[in-house]
Amino acid sequence: MKKIVDSQQMKQIDDYAIETIGIPSLVLMENAANQVVHHMADHISQEDIILVACGSGNNGGDGMAIARILLNRGYQVDVFFAGKESSLTTETAKQMAIIEKLDMVIWDSIDEINISNYTIVVDALIGIGLQADLSDDYMTVVNKINEHEGLVFAVDMPTGISADNGTVMKVAVQADYTISFGYSKIGQLLFPGSDYCGEVSIADIGFPPVAMESVSSHYYSYDQSDLATVPRRKAYSNKGTFGRVLVIAGSENMSGAAYLSAKAAYRTGAGFVEVLTTESNRNIIQAQVPEAVLTTYNPDMLNDVDEKNKIKEAILRSDTVVIGPGIGIQETSHQLLDLVTLYVENPVVFDADAINVISNYYDTFPLLRNNTCVRLNEFSNTLPAQSIITPHLKELARLMDRSISDLQDNLLTTADQCAKDSSLIYAIKDARTIVTHDHERYINDSGNSGMATAGSGDVLTGIIAGLLAQGLEPFEAAKLAVYIHGLAGDQAAKEKNEYSMMASDIIEALHVVLKK
């Protein structure tokens, strides 16, 4: 597990190391500079001509120390000072005094610089401290850096990106590499900030563990070590040991979603998968997933007692229920939802059309229109506690009765709203999926653009169900499933490419991920 922090939390860690532990700020600055140079070393040569752009704050002091270390190692280095001498921090003033005594050009006007003369640029203008839109002067500097055709290294954070949410503050430096100190910052993971960071490396600059642990954060992501939480397979077992999943999916002649969810549940380790779908899908589901038990219903007869009992029995004999993939938004879907909420005894995975049906139903009540809080409260009160909701942004926008752009611009706030006073778990699917419950926020950083393909969400639903059936708690299952889904997507991209991937490729890559 990897802790993720915002700018204020990182500052608290820095302050603790300096004020409570007693580590001089200049020592941390020197460590930071050495780490940046260490990460640059594999990408630069003695033939490169390097420009280090520095501000007045401590990020600028890092930059001046970087320039000095590079110069000492024989590199050709110039410094551009974009700040004001009157605004220099104590540490940065000391770094400035040092480099002024060295054989180094120090520019103080961006207009005098021909950026094409440099093969490498280091951005040490602001770092994580940006709290407002860039000034016109800094915008000019950033635009000049972005004209540069060589590599750009950002120190802790590309200038113009909010470390707290990834927002572009008017304009931002487009970095190829970002060396982040201590922990990942929220703005390095969320888009659009992530796009501006390039490849992010986390550098240890000497914060003692007690300083790192002095701040608690409810934001985190996973790494390979978290795969250890996948339920272990017992040697003495049978198919019942690993749980029974019921996938309620598909509609008239629409079988793809049911197939993908069912197969993903099996590939994730579920012992038994049953598909409940319309009679019209019988032959194709039996051909595509012969391992699954098939129960079908007649959409025109859902008011019939025998038909209802058949569905009831399927629900009651399952350990985990999935409803939504490909069921459509017709009255039949509403009837299926009613049966699930009436008879289910365990948390449910509500996906896709299951969410859309409920959203459309809410729209018929004037008091529920344009009232996000009431809609979310009603949603939480209606569905079984600990159920997992897996909307993409369009589905969530319908549920909350808000615009997609509003959600995109306020993703963290949206996650907070979904979790407030709710017993539900939301996996808000986006390029950086956020899984939210109570006060915790999991931000997923596995996956790639090839996963933006039809059926990918159905695969995720099946993975969640497979983990739930094997006994993981719902919140743990949702987080781990999102991470595994992304890893399988990354594996599929290696085997195919991000252009050619299909949802079924993600399923076929699961065995590689789970083998680890």
Short mmCIF file of C-alpha atoms in Angstrom, two decimals:
data_model
loop_
_atom_site.label_atom_id
_atom_site.label_comp_id
_atom_site.label_asym_id
_atom_site.label_seq_id
_atom_site.Cartn_x
_atom_site.Cartn_y
_atom_site.Cartn_z
CA MET A 1 0.00 0.00 0.00
CA LYS A 2 1.28 3.46 -0.89
CA LYS A 3 0.24 6.54 1.07
CA ILE A 4 -0.75 9.56 -1.00
CA VAL A 5 -0.63 13.08 0.44
CA ASP A 6 -1.64 16.61 -0.46
CA SER A 7 0.59 19.68 -0.26
CA GLN A 8 -0.30 20.57 3.33
CA GLN A 9 0.34 17.05 4.60
CA MET A 10 3.72 17.00 2.87
CA LYS A 11 4.56 20.35 4.44
CA GLN A 12 3.64 18.97 7.86
CA ILE A 13 6.06 16.08 7.33
CA ASP A 14 8.76 18.52 6.27
CA ASP A 15 8.11 20.74 9.30
CA TYR A 16 8.17 17.75 11.66
CA ALA A 17 11.55 16.63 10.32
CA ILE A 18 13.00 20.13 10.69
CA GLU A 19 11.36 21.47 13.85
CA THR A 20 10.69 18.35 15.92
CA ILE A 21 13.52 16.05 14.84
CA GLY A 22 16.01 18.87 14.23
CA ILE A 23 17.20 18.02 10.72
CA PRO A 24 18.43 21.27 9.13
CA SER A 25 16.37 22.33 6.13
CA LEU A 26 19.55 22.71 4.09
CA VAL A 27 20.37 19.04 4.70
CA LEU A 28 16.98 17.99 3.29
CA MET A 29 17.51 20.39 0.38
CA GLU A 30 20.92 18.88 -0.37
CA ASN A 31 19.45 15.36 -0.18
CA ALA A 32 16.65 16.38 -2.54
CA ALA A 33 19.11 17.84 -5.04
CA ASN A 34 21.28 14.72 -4.97
CA GLN A 35 18.23 12.51 -5.52
CA VAL A 36 17.14 14.55 -8.55
CA VAL A 37 20.62 14.38 -10.06
CA HIS A 38 20.68 10.64 -9.37
CA HIS A 39 17.40 10.17 -11.26
CA MET A 40 18.60 12.39 -14.11
CA ALA A 41 21.89 10.50 -14.53
CA ASP A 42 20.51 7.74 -16.77
CA HIS A 43 18.99 10.27 -19.17
CA ILE A 44 21.72 12.91 -19.61
CA SER A 45 25.27 13.04 -20.90
CA GLN A 46 28.25 15.38 -20.67
CA GLU A 47 27.30 16.75 -24.09
CA ASP A 48 23.98 18.08 -22.81
CA ILE A 49 23.48 21.76 -22.06
CA ILE A 50 21.20 22.09 -19.04
CA LEU A 51 19.00 24.97 -17.90
CA VAL A 52 17.68 24.90 -14.34
CA ALA A 53 14.70 27.25 -13.87
CA CYS A 54 14.37 28.34 -10.23
CA GLY A 55 11.84 30.29 -8.19
CA SER A 56 12.25 32.14 -4.89
CA GLY A 57 10.93 29.36 -2.65
CA ASN A 58 12.63 26.24 -1.39
CA ASN A 59 11.84 24.43 -4.65
CA GLY A 60 14.06 27.04 -6.29
CA GLY A 61 16.70 26.34 -3.65
CA ASP A 62 16.52 22.66 -4.62
CA GLY A 63 17.07 23.75 -8.22
CA MET A 64 20.13 25.86 -7.39
CA ALA A 65 21.63 22.95 -5.46
CA ILE A 66 20.88 20.66 -8.44
CA ALA A 67 22.68 23.08 -10.76
CA ARG A 68 25.71 23.20 -8.46
CA ILE A 69 25.95 19.41 -8.16
CA LEU A 70 25.63 18.98 -11.93
CA LEU A 71 28.34 21.61 -12.48
CA ASN A 72 30.62 19.84 -10.01
CA ARG A 73 30.16 16.64 -12.00
CA GLY A 74 31.27 18.26 -15.22
CA TYR A 75 27.93 19.09 -16.84
CA GLN A 76 27.26 22.35 -18.69
CA VAL A 77 24.68 24.16 -16.57
CA ASP A 78 22.99 27.57 -16.56
CA VAL A 79 20.43 28.86 -14.08
CA PHE A 80 17.39 31.00 -14.78
CA PHE A 81 16.11 32.79 -11.70
CA ALA A 82 12.41 33.58 -12.21
CA GLY A 83 11.66 34.86 -8.73
CA LYS A 84 12.35 38.02 -6.79
CA GLU A 85 15.39 38.41 -4.58
CA SER A 86 13.21 40.07 -1.95
CA SER A 87 11.11 36.89 -1.76
CA LEU A 88 13.96 34.40 -1.36
CA THR A 89 13.57 31.99 1.55
CA THR A 90 16.49 31.79 3.95
CA GLU A 91 17.65 28.46 2.49
CA THR A 92 17.29 29.54 -1.11
CA ALA A 93 19.18 32.78 -0.43
CA LYS A 94 22.08 30.66 0.82
CA GLN A 95 21.96 28.49 -2.29
CA MET A 96 21.91 31.62 -4.46
CA ALA A 97 24.95 33.02 -2.65
CA ILE A 98 26.83 29.80 -3.40
CA ILE A 99 26.07 29.58 -7.11
CA GLU A 100 26.85 33.28 -7.62
CA LYS A 101 30.47 32.42 -6.70
CA LEU A 102 30.67 29.61 -9.28
CA ASP A 103 31.46 29.63 -12.97
CA MET A 104 27.82 29.57 -13.99
CA VAL A 105 25.53 31.81 -16.03
CA ILE A 106 22.54 33.05 -14.03
CA TRP A 107 19.81 34.52 -16.20
CA ASP A 108 17.20 36.85 -14.72
CA SER A 109 15.10 37.52 -17.83
CA ILE A 110 13.29 34.84 -19.78
CA ASP A 111 13.28 37.07 -22.84
CA GLU A 112 17.07 36.82 -23.05
CA ILE A 113 17.05 33.03 -23.15
CA ASN A 114 17.07 31.06 -26.38
CA ILE A 115 15.48 27.86 -25.10
CA SER A 116 16.57 25.93 -28.18
CA ASN A 117 20.19 26.25 -27.00
CA TYR A 118 19.44 23.80 -24.18
CA THR A 119 18.98 20.05 -24.46
CA ILE A 120 17.71 19.57 -20.89
CA VAL A 121 15.48 21.76 -18.70
CA VAL A 122 14.92 21.31 -14.96
CA ASP A 123 11.72 22.86 -13.59
CA ALA A 124 12.33 24.05 -10.00
CA LEU A 125 10.04 27.06 -10.12
CA ILE A 126 7.37 26.34 -7.51
CA GLY A 127 6.97 22.65 -6.62
CA ILE A 128 3.99 21.58 -4.51
CA GLY A 129 3.28 24.99 -3.00
CA LEU A 130 1.06 26.35 -5.79
CA GLN A 131 -2.33 27.38 -4.40
CA ALA A 132 -3.58 29.84 -7.04
CA ASP A 133 -3.43 30.42 -10.78
CA LEU A 134 0.01 31.25 -12.14
CA SER A 135 0.88 34.90 -12.57
CA ASP A 136 1.40 36.29 -16.05
CA ASP A 137 5.18 36.30 -15.53
CA TYR A 138 5.24 32.64 -14.56
CA MET A 139 2.90 31.76 -17.41
CA THR A 140 5.43 33.29 -19.79
CA VAL A 141 8.20 31.17 -18.28
CA VAL A 142 6.11 27.99 -18.44
CA ASN A 143 5.18 28.61 -22.06
CA LYS A 144 8.86 29.13 -22.89
CA ILE A 145 9.80 25.85 -21.19
CA ASN A 146 7.07 24.06 -23.14
CA GLU A 147 8.65 25.28 -26.39
CA HIS A 148 11.71 23.25 -25.43
CA GLU A 149 12.09 20.08 -27.51
CA GLY A 150 14.41 18.16 -25.19
CA LEU A 151 13.78 16.40 -21.88
CA VAL A 152 12.16 18.24 -18.99
CA PHE A 153 12.61 17.18 -15.36
CA ALA A 154 10.20 18.54 -12.73
CA VAL A 155 11.36 18.88 -9.13
CA ASP A 156 8.59 17.48 -6.89
CA MET A 157 5.76 18.81 -9.11
CA PRO A 158 5.50 20.35 -12.59
CA THR A 159 4.89 24.08 -12.28
CA GLY A 160 1.22 24.92 -12.84
CA ILE A 161 -0.22 21.65 -11.50
CA SER A 162 -2.04 21.58 -8.17
CA ALA A 163 -0.51 18.94 -5.92
CA ASP A 164 -3.89 18.64 -4.20
CA ASN A 165 -6.10 17.64 -7.14
CA GLY A 166 -4.17 17.63 -10.42
CA THR A 167 -5.82 20.79 -11.73
CA VAL A 168 -3.96 22.89 -14.31
CA MET A 169 -3.64 26.38 -12.87
CA LYS A 170 -3.98 28.17 -16.24
CA VAL A 171 -0.89 26.57 -17.85
CA ALA A 172 1.60 23.94 -16.71
CA VAL A 173 5.03 22.58 -17.52
CA GLN A 174 4.87 19.41 -19.57
CA ALA A 175 7.49 17.25 -17.86
CA ASP A 176 8.98 14.00 -19.07
CA TYR A 177 10.06 13.01 -15.57
CA THR A 178 8.93 14.15 -12.12
CA ILE A 179 11.00 13.37 -9.03
CA SER A 180 8.62 13.51 -6.06
CA PHE A 181 9.94 13.77 -2.51
CA GLY A 182 8.71 11.50 0.28
CA TYR A 183 5.31 10.41 -0.99
CA SER A 184 3.19 10.55 -4.13
CA LYS A 185 1.01 13.65 -4.28
CA ILE A 186 -2.67 13.46 -5.15
CA GLY A 187 -2.14 15.76 -8.14
CA GLN A 188 0.42 13.39 -9.61
CA LEU A 189 -2.14 10.61 -9.86
CA LEU A 190 -5.30 12.43 -10.89
CA PHE A 191 -5.81 13.76 -14.39
CA PRO A 192 -4.99 16.08 -16.01
CA GLY A 193 -2.04 16.48 -13.62
CA SER A 194 -0.83 12.95 -14.24
CA ASP A 195 -0.39 13.69 -17.94
CA TYR A 196 1.91 16.62 -17.14
CA CYS A 197 4.11 14.67 -14.73
CA GLY A 198 5.44 12.13 -17.19
CA GLU A 199 7.19 9.27 -15.40
CA VAL A 200 7.02 9.81 -11.63
CA SER A 201 9.73 8.56 -9.25
CA ILE A 202 9.46 8.76 -5.47
CA ALA A 203 12.72 9.88 -3.89
CA ASP A 204 13.83 9.33 -0.29
CA ILE A 205 15.41 12.60 0.86
CA GLY A 206 15.97 11.58 4.45
CA PHE A 207 12.66 12.07 6.21
CA PRO A 208 12.82 9.81 9.29
CA PRO A 209 10.02 7.20 9.54
CA VAL A 210 8.58 9.00 12.54
CA ALA A 211 8.20 12.14 10.42
CA MET A 212 6.64 10.20 7.54
CA GLU A 213 4.18 8.60 9.95
CA SER A 214 3.36 11.87 11.72
CA VAL A 215 0.68 12.58 9.12
CA SER A 216 -2.27 10.31 8.45
CA SER A 217 -3.89 10.36 5.03
CA HIS A 218 -7.09 8.67 3.89
CA TYR A 219 -5.76 8.59 0.31
CA TYR A 220 -3.71 5.62 -0.85
CA SER A 221 -3.03 3.31 -3.77
CA TYR A 222 -1.84 -0.29 -4.10
CA ASP A 223 1.35 -1.96 -5.26
CA GLN A 224 2.35 -5.54 -6.03
CA SER A 225 2.61 -6.42 -2.34
CA ASP A 226 -1.15 -5.95 -2.00
CA LEU A 227 -1.75 -8.97 -4.23
CA ALA A 228 -0.96 -10.99 -1.12
CA THR A 229 -4.52 -10.21 0.05
CA VAL A 230 -6.01 -12.31 -2.75
CA PRO A 231 -7.74 -15.21 -0.92
CA ARG A 232 -5.52 -18.28 -0.71
CA ARG A 233 -6.60 -21.52 -2.36
CA LYS A 234 -6.99 -24.34 0.15
CA ALA A 235 -5.66 -27.70 -0.89
CA TYR A 236 -8.62 -29.49 0.69
CA SER A 237 -11.48 -27.81 -1.15
CA ASN A 238 -14.27 -28.13 -3.68
CA LYS A 239 -16.11 -25.70 -5.92
CA GLY A 240 -18.33 -24.66 -3.04
CA THR A 241 -15.29 -23.58 -1.06
CA PHE A 242 -14.66 -20.67 -3.41
CA GLY A 243 -18.15 -19.27 -3.51
CA ARG A 244 -21.13 -19.07 -5.82
CA VAL A 245 -21.72 -16.00 -8.01
CA LEU A 246 -25.01 -15.10 -9.65
CA VAL A 247 -24.63 -12.77 -12.64
CA ILE A 248 -27.93 -11.15 -13.62
CA ALA A 249 -27.01 -9.67 -16.97
CA GLY A 250 -27.93 -9.35 -20.61
CA SER A 251 -31.21 -8.63 -22.33
CA GLU A 252 -33.01 -9.67 -25.51
CA ASN A 253 -30.23 -10.81 -27.89
CA MET A 254 -27.63 -8.89 -25.85
CA SER A 255 -25.35 -11.46 -24.26
CA GLY A 256 -21.87 -9.92 -24.31
CA ALA A 257 -21.94 -8.28 -20.88
CA ALA A 258 -23.20 -11.47 -19.22
CA TYR A 259 -20.43 -13.50 -20.86
CA LEU A 260 -17.67 -11.06 -19.84
CA SER A 261 -18.78 -10.73 -16.21
CA ALA A 262 -19.29 -14.47 -15.77
CA LYS A 263 -15.97 -15.43 -17.30
CA ALA A 264 -14.09 -12.76 -15.31
CA ALA A 265 -15.62 -14.12 -12.08
CA TYR A 266 -14.41 -17.59 -12.97
CA ARG A 267 -10.94 -16.37 -13.95
CA THR A 268 -10.67 -14.58 -10.60
CA GLY A 269 -11.27 -17.80 -8.72
CA ALA A 270 -15.01 -18.13 -8.08
CA GLY A 271 -15.92 -21.79 -7.68
CA PHE A 272 -19.37 -21.61 -9.24
CA VAL A 273 -20.94 -19.03 -11.56
CA GLU A 274 -24.60 -18.94 -12.52
CA VAL A 275 -25.90 -16.62 -15.25
CA LEU A 276 -29.48 -15.38 -15.09
CA THR A 277 -30.50 -13.91 -18.43
CA THR A 278 -33.30 -13.89 -20.99
CA GLU A 279 -34.23 -17.11 -22.77
CA SER A 280 -33.07 -15.58 -26.08
CA ASN A 281 -29.45 -15.68 -24.84
CA ARG A 282 -29.47 -19.37 -23.91
CA ASN A 283 -27.54 -20.82 -26.83
CA ILE A 284 -24.82 -18.19 -27.01
CA ILE A 285 -24.11 -18.14 -23.26
CA GLN A 286 -23.94 -21.94 -23.18
CA ALA A 287 -21.49 -21.83 -26.08
CA GLN A 288 -19.34 -18.98 -24.69
CA VAL A 289 -19.20 -20.01 -21.02
CA PRO A 290 -20.05 -23.72 -20.88
CA GLU A 291 -18.73 -23.85 -17.31
CA ALA A 292 -21.51 -21.55 -16.07
CA VAL A 293 -24.89 -22.76 -14.88
CA LEU A 294 -27.61 -21.05 -16.90
CA THR A 295 -31.01 -19.92 -15.66
CA THR A 296 -33.25 -18.06 -18.07
CA TYR A 297 -36.44 -16.07 -17.71
CA ASN A 298 -39.16 -14.85 -20.04
CA PRO A 299 -39.26 -11.02 -19.91
CA ASP A 300 -42.98 -11.05 -20.64
CA MET A 301 -43.78 -13.29 -17.69
CA LEU A 302 -42.01 -11.66 -14.76
CA ASN A 303 -45.34 -11.12 -13.00
CA ASP A 304 -45.89 -14.87 -13.04
CA VAL A 305 -45.37 -16.51 -9.63
CA ASP A 306 -43.36 -19.42 -11.01
CA GLU A 307 -41.05 -17.07 -12.91
CA LYS A 308 -40.50 -14.95 -9.80
CA ASN A 309 -39.81 -18.03 -7.69
CA LYS A 310 -37.22 -19.23 -10.18
CA ILE A 311 -35.36 -15.93 -9.85
CA LYS A 312 -35.80 -15.89 -6.08
CA GLU A 313 -34.25 -19.35 -5.77
CA ALA A 314 -31.28 -18.31 -7.92
CA ILE A 315 -30.72 -15.28 -5.66
CA LEU A 316 -31.00 -17.26 -2.44
CA ARG A 317 -28.57 -19.99 -3.49
CA SER A 318 -25.83 -17.52 -4.36
CA ASP A 319 -23.09 -16.04 -2.15
CA THR A 320 -22.66 -12.97 -4.35
CA VAL A 321 -25.08 -11.29 -6.76
CA VAL A 322 -24.20 -9.05 -9.69
CA ILE A 323 -26.95 -7.12 -11.43
CA GLY A 324 -26.83 -4.62 -14.24
CA PRO A 325 -24.46 -5.45 -17.11
CA GLY A 326 -26.46 -5.21 -20.32
CA ILE A 327 -29.93 -5.65 -18.74
CA GLY A 328 -31.29 -2.48 -20.38
CA ILE A 329 -33.52 0.14 -18.76
CA GLN A 330 -36.94 -1.27 -19.58
CA GLU A 331 -39.62 -2.22 -17.03
CA THR A 332 -38.27 -5.78 -16.91
CA SER A 333 -35.01 -4.47 -15.48
CA HIS A 334 -36.89 -2.61 -12.76
CA GLN A 335 -38.69 -5.82 -11.85
CA LEU A 336 -35.40 -7.70 -11.62
CA LEU A 337 -33.99 -5.03 -9.33
CA ASP A 338 -37.04 -5.24 -7.08
CA LEU A 339 -36.62 -9.01 -6.78
CA VAL A 340 -32.93 -8.69 -5.93
CA THR A 341 -33.43 -6.05 -3.23
CA LEU A 342 -36.34 -8.05 -1.80
CA TYR A 343 -34.62 -11.43 -1.49
CA VAL A 344 -30.86 -10.89 -1.42
CA GLU A 345 -29.09 -11.65 1.87
CA ASN A 346 -25.60 -10.42 0.99
CA PRO A 347 -24.03 -7.26 -0.47
CA VAL A 348 -24.71 -6.88 -4.19
CA VAL A 349 -22.62 -5.49 -7.05
CA PHE A 350 -24.79 -2.92 -8.85
CA ASP A 351 -23.40 -2.02 -12.25
CA ALA A 352 -24.34 -0.20 -15.44
CA ASP A 353 -28.06 -0.42 -16.24
CA ALA A 354 -28.97 -1.30 -12.65
CA ILE A 355 -27.76 2.19 -11.74
CA ASN A 356 -29.43 3.77 -14.78
CA VAL A 357 -32.81 2.20 -13.95
CA ILE A 358 -32.71 3.66 -10.44
CA SER A 359 -31.62 7.07 -11.76
CA ASN A 360 -34.49 7.15 -14.22
CA TYR A 361 -36.90 6.18 -11.46
CA TYR A 362 -35.70 9.05 -9.29
CA ASP A 363 -36.25 11.45 -12.19
CA THR A 364 -39.99 10.75 -12.00
CA PHE A 365 -40.19 12.43 -8.58
CA PRO A 366 -40.00 16.25 -8.58
CA LEU A 367 -38.46 16.33 -5.10
CA LEU A 368 -35.58 14.16 -6.29
CA ARG A 369 -34.67 16.32 -9.27
CA ASN A 370 -31.61 18.58 -8.94
CA ASN A 371 -31.09 17.32 -5.41
CA THR A 372 -27.90 15.29 -5.23
CA CYS A 373 -27.84 14.78 -1.46
CA VAL A 374 -31.40 13.50 -1.26
CA ARG A 375 -30.87 11.18 -4.24
CA LEU A 376 -27.71 9.68 -2.73
CA ASN A 377 -29.37 9.26 0.66
CA GLU A 378 -32.35 7.52 -0.92
CA PHE A 379 -29.98 5.32 -2.89
CA SER A 380 -28.08 4.30 0.24
CA ASN A 381 -31.26 3.62 2.20
CA THR A 382 -32.78 1.50 -0.58
CA LEU A 383 -29.90 -0.86 -1.39
CA PRO A 384 -28.38 -3.58 0.83
CA ALA A 385 -25.64 -2.27 3.15
CA GLN A 386 -22.06 -2.77 1.94
CA SER A 387 -23.21 -3.18 -1.65
CA ILE A 388 -20.72 -2.10 -4.31
CA ILE A 389 -21.74 0.50 -6.90
CA THR A 390 -19.59 0.64 -10.05
CA PRO A 391 -20.61 3.65 -12.16
CA HIS A 392 -18.55 5.35 -14.83
CA LEU A 393 -18.88 9.13 -14.79
CA LYS A 394 -21.85 9.27 -17.15
CA GLU A 395 -23.81 6.81 -14.99
CA LEU A 396 -22.82 8.61 -11.81
CA ALA A 397 -23.81 11.98 -13.32
CA ARG A 398 -27.29 10.56 -14.00
CA LEU A 399 -27.55 9.21 -10.47
CA MET A 400 -26.44 12.48 -8.87
CA ASP A 401 -28.34 14.62 -11.41
CA ARG A 402 -25.25 16.62 -12.26
CA SER A 403 -23.18 17.20 -15.39
CA ILE A 404 -20.27 14.95 -16.33
CA SER A 405 -17.95 17.96 -16.53
CA ASP A 406 -18.88 18.94 -12.98
CA LEU A 407 -17.89 15.50 -11.74
CA GLN A 408 -14.66 15.53 -13.75
CA ASP A 409 -13.67 18.90 -12.33
CA ASN A 410 -14.48 17.86 -8.76
CA LEU A 411 -13.66 14.17 -8.60
CA LEU A 412 -12.45 14.14 -4.99
CA THR A 413 -15.42 16.18 -3.79
CA THR A 414 -17.72 13.82 -5.70
CA ALA A 415 -16.15 10.83 -3.95
CA ASP A 416 -16.69 12.56 -0.61
CA GLN A 417 -20.35 13.20 -1.42
CA CYS A 418 -20.93 9.57 -2.38
CA ALA A 419 -19.39 8.29 0.84
CA LYS A 420 -21.03 10.75 3.23
CA ASP A 421 -23.45 9.00 5.61
CA SER A 422 -23.62 6.06 3.19
CA SER A 423 -23.37 2.33 3.84
CA LEU A 424 -22.45 1.75 0.18
CA ILE A 425 -19.08 1.35 -1.52
CA TYR A 426 -18.53 3.28 -4.75
CA ALA A 427 -15.98 2.36 -7.40
CA ILE A 428 -16.09 5.55 -9.48
CA LYS A 429 -14.67 4.41 -12.81
CA ASP A 430 -12.46 6.87 -14.65
CA ALA A 431 -8.90 6.97 -15.97
CA ARG A 432 -8.03 7.01 -12.26
CA THR A 433 -10.76 4.98 -10.59
CA ILE A 434 -11.53 6.04 -7.02
CA VAL A 435 -12.99 3.53 -4.58
CA THR A 436 -14.64 5.34 -1.70
CA HIS A 437 -16.22 4.22 1.57
CA ASP A 438 -16.53 5.98 4.91
CA HIS A 439 -13.42 8.18 5.23
CA GLU A 440 -11.11 6.13 2.98
CA ARG A 441 -10.25 6.97 -0.63
CA TYR A 442 -8.39 4.43 -2.77
CA ILE A 443 -6.94 5.95 -5.97
CA ASN A 444 -6.01 3.35 -8.55
CA ASP A 445 -2.88 3.86 -10.62
CA SER A 446 -2.79 0.60 -12.59
CA GLY A 447 -4.22 0.34 -16.11
CA ASN A 448 -3.92 2.16 -19.42
CA SER A 449 -5.88 3.75 -22.27
CA GLY A 450 -6.42 0.40 -24.00
CA MET A 451 -8.95 -0.39 -21.28
CA ALA A 452 -11.24 2.35 -22.58
CA THR A 453 -13.11 -0.23 -24.62
CA ALA A 454 -16.60 -1.73 -24.56
CA GLY A 455 -17.01 -4.45 -21.96
CA SER A 456 -14.06 -3.45 -19.77
CA GLY A 457 -16.43 -2.44 -16.98
CA ASP A 458 -18.25 -5.77 -17.22
CA VAL A 459 -14.93 -7.51 -16.64
CA LEU A 460 -14.31 -5.41 -13.52
CA THR A 461 -17.75 -6.34 -12.21
CA GLY A 462 -16.92 -10.02 -12.60
CA ILE A 463 -13.57 -9.64 -10.84
CA ILE A 464 -15.25 -7.91 -7.89
CA ALA A 465 -17.83 -10.70 -7.70
CA GLY A 466 -15.17 -13.38 -7.84
CA LEU A 467 -13.28 -11.87 -4.90
CA LEU A 468 -16.48 -11.32 -2.90
CA ALA A 469 -17.51 -14.93 -3.42
CA GLN A 470 -14.17 -16.09 -2.02
CA GLY A 471 -14.76 -14.22 1.20
CA LEU A 472 -13.14 -10.80 0.90
CA GLU A 473 -14.97 -7.98 2.65
CA PRO A 474 -16.79 -5.76 0.12
CA PHE A 475 -14.55 -2.67 0.42
CA GLU A 476 -11.40 -4.80 0.20
CA ALA A 477 -12.83 -6.72 -2.75
CA ALA A 478 -13.69 -3.52 -4.63
CA LYS A 479 -10.24 -1.97 -4.15
CA LEU A 480 -8.31 -5.12 -4.97
CA ALA A 481 -10.50 -5.87 -7.99
CA VAL A 482 -9.89 -2.40 -9.43
CA TYR A 483 -6.14 -2.84 -8.97
CA ILE A 484 -6.11 -6.36 -10.48
CA HIS A 485 -8.29 -5.17 -13.37
CA GLY A 486 -5.73 -2.47 -14.15
CA LEU A 487 -2.79 -4.86 -13.87
CA ALA A 488 -4.52 -7.28 -16.24
CA GLY A 489 -5.06 -4.38 -18.62
CA ASP A 490 -1.35 -3.54 -18.43
CA GLN A 491 -0.46 -7.16 -19.13
CA ALA A 492 -2.87 -7.26 -22.08
CA ALA A 493 -1.30 -4.08 -23.46
CA LYS A 494 2.12 -5.76 -23.37
CA GLU A 495 0.81 -8.77 -25.25
CA LYS A 496 -1.29 -6.79 -27.73
CA ASN A 497 -1.07 -3.00 -27.61
CA GLU A 498 -3.27 -0.21 -26.28
CA TYR A 499 -4.92 0.26 -29.69
CA SER A 500 -5.86 -3.37 -30.27
CA MET A 501 -7.01 -4.45 -26.80
CA MET A 502 -10.50 -5.77 -26.21
CA ALA A 503 -12.26 -6.55 -22.94
CA SER A 504 -11.73 -10.27 -23.44
CA ASP A 505 -7.95 -9.66 -23.54
CA ILE A 506 -8.16 -8.31 -19.99
CA ILE A 507 -9.82 -11.54 -18.87
CA GLU A 508 -7.18 -13.65 -20.58
CA ALA A 509 -4.43 -11.70 -18.80
CA LEU A 510 -5.86 -12.36 -15.33
CA HIS A 511 -4.02 -15.65 -15.00
CA VAL A 512 -0.68 -13.85 -15.36
CA VAL A 513 -1.54 -11.25 -12.71
CA LEU A 514 -2.93 -13.75 -10.21
CA LYS A 515 0.01 -16.08 -10.78
CA LYS A 516 2.23 -13.43 -9.20
#
